[in-house]
Amino acid sequence: MTEPMKIVARTSAPIKEVRQALTDPALIREWLAEHARVELPGRYEFWGRYTPEGDAPHQRLLHVDDDTLRYAWTLGGVETTTEFSLAEEDGGTLITVVQTGVDPEAARRGEGIQNVLFTFWYLAVANLVDRVEGRPVTGWCDFAGGELRSEVLIAAARDEVFDALTDGKKATEWFGYPIEIEPFVGGRYAMGGFENDPVGAKIVELEPGRKASVDWGVPGITTWELADSDGGTRLTFVQSGFDRENPPFAAWCGSLSGVAQLRRYLEFPDRRPIWAEA
């Protein structure tokens, strides 16, 4: 039996503001879903293009109080349970999400729509933290469209952003997972490091300060394009070359959650990461 997935994030916002963002349908539409309908204590639903199987709501509210929200969520015919719990920490809030019915290994292989939740929640919670702290969210995964594309503004110089994307030590720091990179065309890009992945993905394009592309094989090609924008950098982030019948949604959600961490790494170098130990 698969153990429940658990992630813990921290925000400087107080519990009251985080709870409001979790339960106010207008705010939910700003960080989680295209559509939301909430009538506590009886109903909690969200759906739309930014939700897996979002053609209709598939949630059933189980419990809600001042610091806990729990609901059943059926995906791919499998009923899972999602629970948010909030706790005060140094004037801010610890946000804990526990998700049942998720197999991380199946998520990495792109198997089973419910397993998308393994990375979906990292992206959604990163968006939630940015929303309650008054920052633009990183973006969403469009489960209804055929294009995996996002564009974000980063308050850092273009060369700094490019360096953080292509220097393995820095990428490890902001992503929170070992990454080794050979920064040249034909070089390797290894999640987990070369010891765990000696072949790695392949860098197929590299234009210093402006563009880089990495070929992951079946999941397709990741491309980062950078441009100056009002003293900062506009990062355009695209996944292409994948099987359109089986888009790599789990990988894309994980990549976007990484971009959220990249933004914080460059814009708040002295601030603690949002992710705490689960």
CSV table of C-alpha atoms in Angstrom, one decimal:
chain,number,residue,atom,x,y,z
A,1,MET,CA,0.0,0.0,0.0
A,2,THR,CA,1.4,3.4,-1.0
A,3,GLU,CA,2.1,5.8,1.9
A,4,PRO,CA,0.3,9.2,1.7
A,5,MET,CA,2.3,12.0,0.1
A,6,LYS,CA,3.1,14.8,2.5
A,7,ILE,CA,4.5,18.2,1.8
A,8,VAL,CA,5.1,21.1,4.1
A,9,ALA,CA,5.5,24.7,3.1
A,10,ARG,CA,5.9,28.0,5.1
A,11,THR,CA,4.7,31.5,4.4
A,12,SER,CA,5.1,34.8,6.2
A,13,ALA,CA,1.3,35.3,5.8
A,14,PRO,CA,-0.9,34.7,8.9
A,15,ILE,CA,-3.2,31.7,9.2
A,16,LYS,CA,-6.3,33.9,8.7
A,17,GLU,CA,-5.1,35.0,5.3
A,18,VAL,CA,-4.1,31.5,4.2
A,19,ARG,CA,-7.4,30.0,5.3
A,20,GLN,CA,-9.2,32.7,3.4
A,21,ALA,CA,-7.2,31.8,0.2
A,22,LEU,CA,-8.1,28.2,0.7
A,23,THR,CA,-11.8,28.7,1.1
A,24,ASP,CA,-12.8,31.9,-0.8
A,25,PRO,CA,-13.8,30.8,-4.3
A,26,ALA,CA,-12.6,34.1,-5.8
A,27,LEU,CA,-9.1,33.6,-4.3
A,28,ILE,CA,-9.0,29.9,-5.2
A,29,ARG,CA,-9.4,31.0,-8.8
A,30,GLU,CA,-6.2,33.0,-8.4
A,31,TRP,CA,-3.8,30.2,-7.3
A,32,LEU,CA,-5.5,26.8,-7.9
A,33,ALA,CA,-8.2,26.4,-10.5
A,34,GLU,CA,-10.1,28.1,-13.3
A,35,HIS,CA,-13.5,27.6,-11.5
A,36,ALA,CA,-14.4,27.1,-7.9
A,37,ARG,CA,-17.6,26.7,-5.9
A,38,VAL,CA,-17.5,26.7,-2.1
A,39,GLU,CA,-20.4,26.6,0.3
A,40,LEU,CA,-19.0,25.7,3.7
A,41,PRO,CA,-19.6,23.4,5.5
A,42,GLY,CA,-21.3,21.4,2.8
A,43,ARG,CA,-19.5,22.0,-0.5
A,44,TYR,CA,-15.9,22.5,-1.7
A,45,GLU,CA,-15.4,22.1,-5.5
A,46,PHE,CA,-13.0,23.3,-8.2
A,47,TRP,CA,-12.6,22.4,-11.8
A,48,GLY,CA,-11.5,23.7,-15.3
A,49,ARG,CA,-8.5,23.6,-17.5
A,50,TYR,CA,-6.0,23.9,-14.7
A,51,THR,CA,-7.4,20.8,-12.8
A,52,PRO,CA,-6.7,17.2,-13.7
A,53,GLU,CA,-9.9,15.7,-15.3
A,54,GLY,CA,-11.3,19.2,-14.8
A,55,ASP,CA,-14.3,18.8,-17.1
A,56,ALA,CA,-16.4,18.8,-13.9
A,57,PRO,CA,-15.8,19.0,-10.2
A,58,HIS,CA,-14.9,15.6,-8.6
A,59,GLN,CA,-14.4,16.7,-5.0
A,60,ARG,CA,-16.5,15.8,-1.9
A,61,LEU,CA,-16.0,17.8,1.3
A,62,LEU,CA,-15.2,15.6,4.3
A,63,HIS,CA,-14.2,18.1,7.0
A,64,VAL,CA,-13.5,21.8,7.6
A,65,ASP,CA,-12.6,23.8,10.7
A,66,ASP,CA,-10.5,26.8,11.5
A,67,ASP,CA,-7.2,25.1,10.6
A,68,THR,CA,-8.1,21.9,8.6
A,69,LEU,CA,-9.7,21.3,5.2
A,70,ARG,CA,-10.2,17.7,4.0
A,71,TYR,CA,-12.0,16.4,0.9
A,72,ALA,CA,-12.3,13.3,-1.3
A,73,TRP,CA,-11.1,13.7,-4.9
A,74,THR,CA,-11.8,11.1,-7.5
A,75,LEU,CA,-9.4,10.9,-10.4
A,76,GLY,CA,-9.2,8.1,-13.0
A,77,GLY,CA,-11.9,6.2,-11.0
A,78,VAL,CA,-9.7,6.3,-7.9
A,79,GLU,CA,-11.0,8.1,-4.8
A,80,THR,CA,-8.1,10.0,-3.1
A,81,THR,CA,-8.2,12.2,-0.1
A,82,THR,CA,-6.6,15.7,0.2
A,83,GLU,CA,-6.0,17.4,3.5
A,84,PHE,CA,-4.7,20.9,4.2
A,85,SER,CA,-3.7,21.7,7.8
A,86,LEU,CA,-2.4,25.1,9.0
A,87,ALA,CA,-0.3,25.9,12.0
A,88,GLU,CA,1.3,29.2,13.2
A,89,GLU,CA,5.0,29.6,13.0
A,90,ASP,CA,6.9,32.8,13.9
A,91,GLY,CA,3.9,35.0,13.0
A,92,GLY,CA,3.5,33.1,9.7
A,93,THR,CA,2.0,29.8,8.7
A,94,LEU,CA,3.1,26.2,8.1
A,95,ILE,CA,0.9,24.6,5.4
A,96,THR,CA,0.8,20.8,5.4
A,97,VAL,CA,-0.7,18.9,2.5
A,98,VAL,CA,-1.4,15.2,2.8
A,99,GLN,CA,-2.5,13.4,-0.3
A,100,THR,CA,-3.5,9.7,-0.5
A,101,GLY,CA,-3.6,7.5,-3.6
A,102,VAL,CA,-0.4,8.8,-5.2
A,103,ASP,CA,2.5,6.6,-6.4
A,104,PRO,CA,5.6,8.7,-6.9
A,105,GLU,CA,7.2,6.1,-9.2
A,106,ALA,CA,4.1,5.9,-11.4
A,107,ALA,CA,4.0,9.7,-11.5
A,108,ARG,CA,7.6,9.7,-12.8
A,109,ARG,CA,6.6,7.2,-15.5
A,110,GLY,CA,3.5,9.3,-16.4
A,111,GLU,CA,1.1,6.5,-15.4
A,112,GLY,CA,-2.3,7.2,-14.0
A,113,ILE,CA,-4.0,10.7,-13.9
A,114,GLN,CA,-4.2,10.6,-10.1
A,115,ASN,CA,-0.4,10.4,-9.9
A,116,VAL,CA,-0.2,13.8,-11.4
A,117,LEU,CA,-1.1,15.1,-7.9
A,118,PHE,CA,2.5,14.2,-6.8
A,119,THR,CA,3.8,17.3,-8.5
A,120,PHE,CA,0.5,19.2,-9.0
A,121,TRP,CA,0.5,20.0,-5.3
A,122,TYR,CA,4.0,21.4,-5.3
A,123,LEU,CA,3.0,23.8,-8.0
A,124,ALA,CA,-0.3,24.7,-6.4
A,125,VAL,CA,1.1,25.3,-3.0
A,126,ALA,CA,4.0,27.4,-4.4
A,127,ASN,CA,1.2,29.5,-6.1
A,128,LEU,CA,-0.7,29.7,-2.8
A,129,VAL,CA,2.3,31.0,-1.0
A,130,ASP,CA,3.0,33.6,-3.6
A,131,ARG,CA,-0.6,34.7,-3.6
A,132,VAL,CA,-0.9,35.2,0.1
A,133,GLU,CA,2.4,37.1,0.1
A,134,GLY,CA,1.2,39.5,-2.5
A,135,ARG,CA,3.4,38.2,-5.4
A,136,PRO,CA,2.3,37.1,-8.9
A,137,VAL,CA,1.9,33.3,-9.1
A,138,THR,CA,4.2,31.3,-11.3
A,139,GLY,CA,1.4,29.8,-13.4
A,140,TRP,CA,-0.6,26.6,-14.0
A,141,CYS,CA,-0.5,23.4,-16.0
A,142,ASP,CA,-3.2,23.5,-18.7
A,143,PHE,CA,-4.6,20.0,-18.7
A,144,ALA,CA,-7.1,20.8,-21.4
A,145,GLY,CA,-4.8,22.4,-24.0
A,146,GLY,CA,-2.1,20.9,-26.1
A,147,GLU,CA,0.7,23.3,-25.3
A,148,LEU,CA,2.9,23.2,-22.3
A,149,ARG,CA,4.2,26.8,-22.1
A,150,SER,CA,4.7,29.4,-19.4
A,151,GLU,CA,6.1,32.9,-19.1
A,152,VAL,CA,7.2,34.5,-15.9
A,153,LEU,CA,9.0,37.7,-14.9
A,154,ILE,CA,12.0,37.4,-12.6
A,155,ALA,CA,13.4,40.4,-10.8
A,156,ALA,CA,17.0,39.6,-11.6
A,157,ALA,CA,19.5,40.2,-14.4
A,158,ARG,CA,19.3,38.0,-17.5
A,159,ASP,CA,22.8,36.6,-17.0
A,160,GLU,CA,22.0,35.7,-13.3
A,161,VAL,CA,18.9,33.8,-14.4
A,162,PHE,CA,20.8,32.0,-17.1
A,163,ASP,CA,23.6,31.1,-14.7
A,164,ALA,CA,21.2,29.7,-12.2
A,165,LEU,CA,19.6,27.5,-14.9
A,166,THR,CA,22.9,26.1,-16.3
A,167,ASP,CA,25.2,25.9,-13.3
A,168,GLY,CA,24.7,22.6,-11.6
A,169,LYS,CA,25.6,23.8,-8.1
A,170,LYS,CA,23.1,26.7,-8.3
A,171,ALA,CA,20.4,24.6,-9.9
A,172,THR,CA,20.8,22.1,-7.0
A,173,GLU,CA,20.3,25.0,-4.5
A,174,TRP,CA,17.1,26.4,-6.0
A,175,PHE,CA,15.5,23.1,-7.0
A,176,GLY,CA,16.3,21.4,-3.7
A,177,TYR,CA,17.5,18.2,-5.5
A,178,PRO,CA,20.9,17.2,-6.8
A,179,ILE,CA,21.5,18.3,-10.3
A,180,GLU,CA,24.7,18.0,-12.4
A,181,ILE,CA,25.1,19.9,-15.6
A,182,GLU,CA,27.7,19.9,-18.4
A,183,PRO,CA,27.0,23.4,-19.8
A,184,PHE,CA,27.8,22.9,-23.5
A,185,VAL,CA,25.9,21.5,-26.5
A,186,GLY,CA,26.0,17.7,-26.2
A,187,GLY,CA,26.6,17.9,-22.5
A,188,ARG,CA,24.6,16.0,-19.9
A,189,TYR,CA,21.9,17.3,-17.6
A,190,ALA,CA,21.3,14.8,-14.8
A,191,MET,CA,18.5,15.0,-12.2
A,192,GLY,CA,20.0,13.2,-9.2
A,193,GLY,CA,23.6,13.7,-10.4
A,194,PHE,CA,25.8,11.7,-12.8
A,195,GLU,CA,26.3,8.9,-10.2
A,196,ASN,CA,22.6,8.1,-10.2
A,197,ASP,CA,22.0,9.0,-13.9
A,198,PRO,CA,25.3,8.6,-15.8
A,199,VAL,CA,23.6,9.1,-19.2
A,200,GLY,CA,21.3,12.0,-18.2
A,201,ALA,CA,19.4,14.2,-20.5
A,202,LYS,CA,21.2,16.0,-23.4
A,203,ILE,CA,21.8,19.7,-23.9
A,204,VAL,CA,20.9,20.3,-27.5
A,205,GLU,CA,21.0,24.1,-27.7
A,206,LEU,CA,22.9,26.7,-25.6
A,207,GLU,CA,23.1,30.4,-26.3
A,208,PRO,CA,24.8,32.0,-23.3
A,209,GLY,CA,22.5,34.5,-21.5
A,210,ARG,CA,19.6,33.9,-23.9
A,211,LYS,CA,18.6,30.3,-24.5
A,212,ALA,CA,19.0,26.6,-23.5
A,213,SER,CA,17.3,23.4,-24.5
A,214,VAL,CA,17.5,20.0,-22.9
A,215,ASP,CA,16.3,16.8,-24.6
A,216,TRP,CA,14.7,14.4,-22.0
A,217,GLY,CA,13.7,11.7,-24.5
A,218,VAL,CA,10.1,10.6,-24.2
A,219,PRO,CA,9.0,13.6,-22.1
A,220,GLY,CA,10.3,15.9,-24.9
A,221,ILE,CA,12.5,18.9,-25.0
A,222,THR,CA,12.6,21.7,-22.4
A,223,THR,CA,13.5,25.1,-23.7
A,224,TRP,CA,14.3,28.2,-21.6
A,225,GLU,CA,14.3,31.6,-23.5
A,226,LEU,CA,15.4,34.7,-21.7
A,227,ALA,CA,14.8,38.4,-22.5
A,228,ASP,CA,15.4,41.7,-20.7
A,229,SER,CA,12.2,43.2,-19.2
A,230,ASP,CA,12.0,46.4,-17.1
A,231,GLY,CA,15.3,45.8,-15.4
A,232,GLY,CA,14.5,42.1,-14.8
A,233,THR,CA,14.2,39.0,-17.0
A,234,ARG,CA,11.2,37.5,-18.9
A,235,LEU,CA,11.6,33.7,-18.8
A,236,THR,CA,9.7,31.8,-21.4
A,237,PHE,CA,9.5,28.1,-20.6
A,238,VAL,CA,8.3,25.5,-23.1
A,239,GLN,CA,8.0,21.7,-23.3
A,240,SER,CA,7.8,20.3,-26.8
A,241,GLY,CA,8.3,17.1,-28.8
A,242,PHE,CA,6.2,14.9,-26.5
A,243,ASP,CA,3.5,12.4,-27.3
A,244,ARG,CA,0.3,14.5,-27.7
A,245,GLU,CA,-1.8,11.5,-26.6
A,246,ASN,CA,0.1,11.3,-23.3
A,247,PRO,CA,1.4,14.8,-22.3
A,248,PRO,CA,4.0,14.8,-19.5
A,249,PHE,CA,1.7,16.7,-17.1
A,250,ALA,CA,3.4,15.4,-13.9
A,251,ALA,CA,6.9,16.4,-15.2
A,252,TRP,CA,5.5,19.8,-16.3
A,253,CYS,CA,3.9,20.6,-12.9
A,254,GLY,CA,7.2,19.6,-11.3
A,255,SER,CA,9.2,21.9,-13.7
A,256,LEU,CA,6.9,24.8,-13.0
A,257,SER,CA,7.1,24.4,-9.3
A,258,GLY,CA,10.9,24.5,-9.8
A,259,VAL,CA,10.5,27.8,-11.6
A,260,ALA,CA,8.6,29.1,-8.6
A,261,GLN,CA,11.7,28.2,-6.5
A,262,LEU,CA,14.0,29.8,-9.0
A,263,ARG,CA,12.2,33.1,-8.7
A,264,ARG,CA,12.5,33.1,-4.9
A,265,TYR,CA,16.1,32.0,-5.0
A,266,LEU,CA,17.1,35.0,-7.2
A,267,GLU,CA,14.7,37.6,-5.8
A,268,PHE,CA,15.1,36.7,-2.1
A,269,PRO,CA,18.6,35.2,-1.6
A,270,ASP,CA,18.5,35.5,2.2
A,271,ARG,CA,15.0,34.1,2.7
A,272,ARG,CA,14.4,30.5,3.7
A,273,PRO,CA,13.0,28.3,1.0
A,274,ILE,CA,9.2,27.8,1.3
A,275,TRP,CA,9.6,24.0,1.6
A,276,ALA,CA,10.1,22.6,5.0
A,277,GLU,CA,10.9,19.0,5.9
A,278,ALA,CA,7.8,16.8,5.6
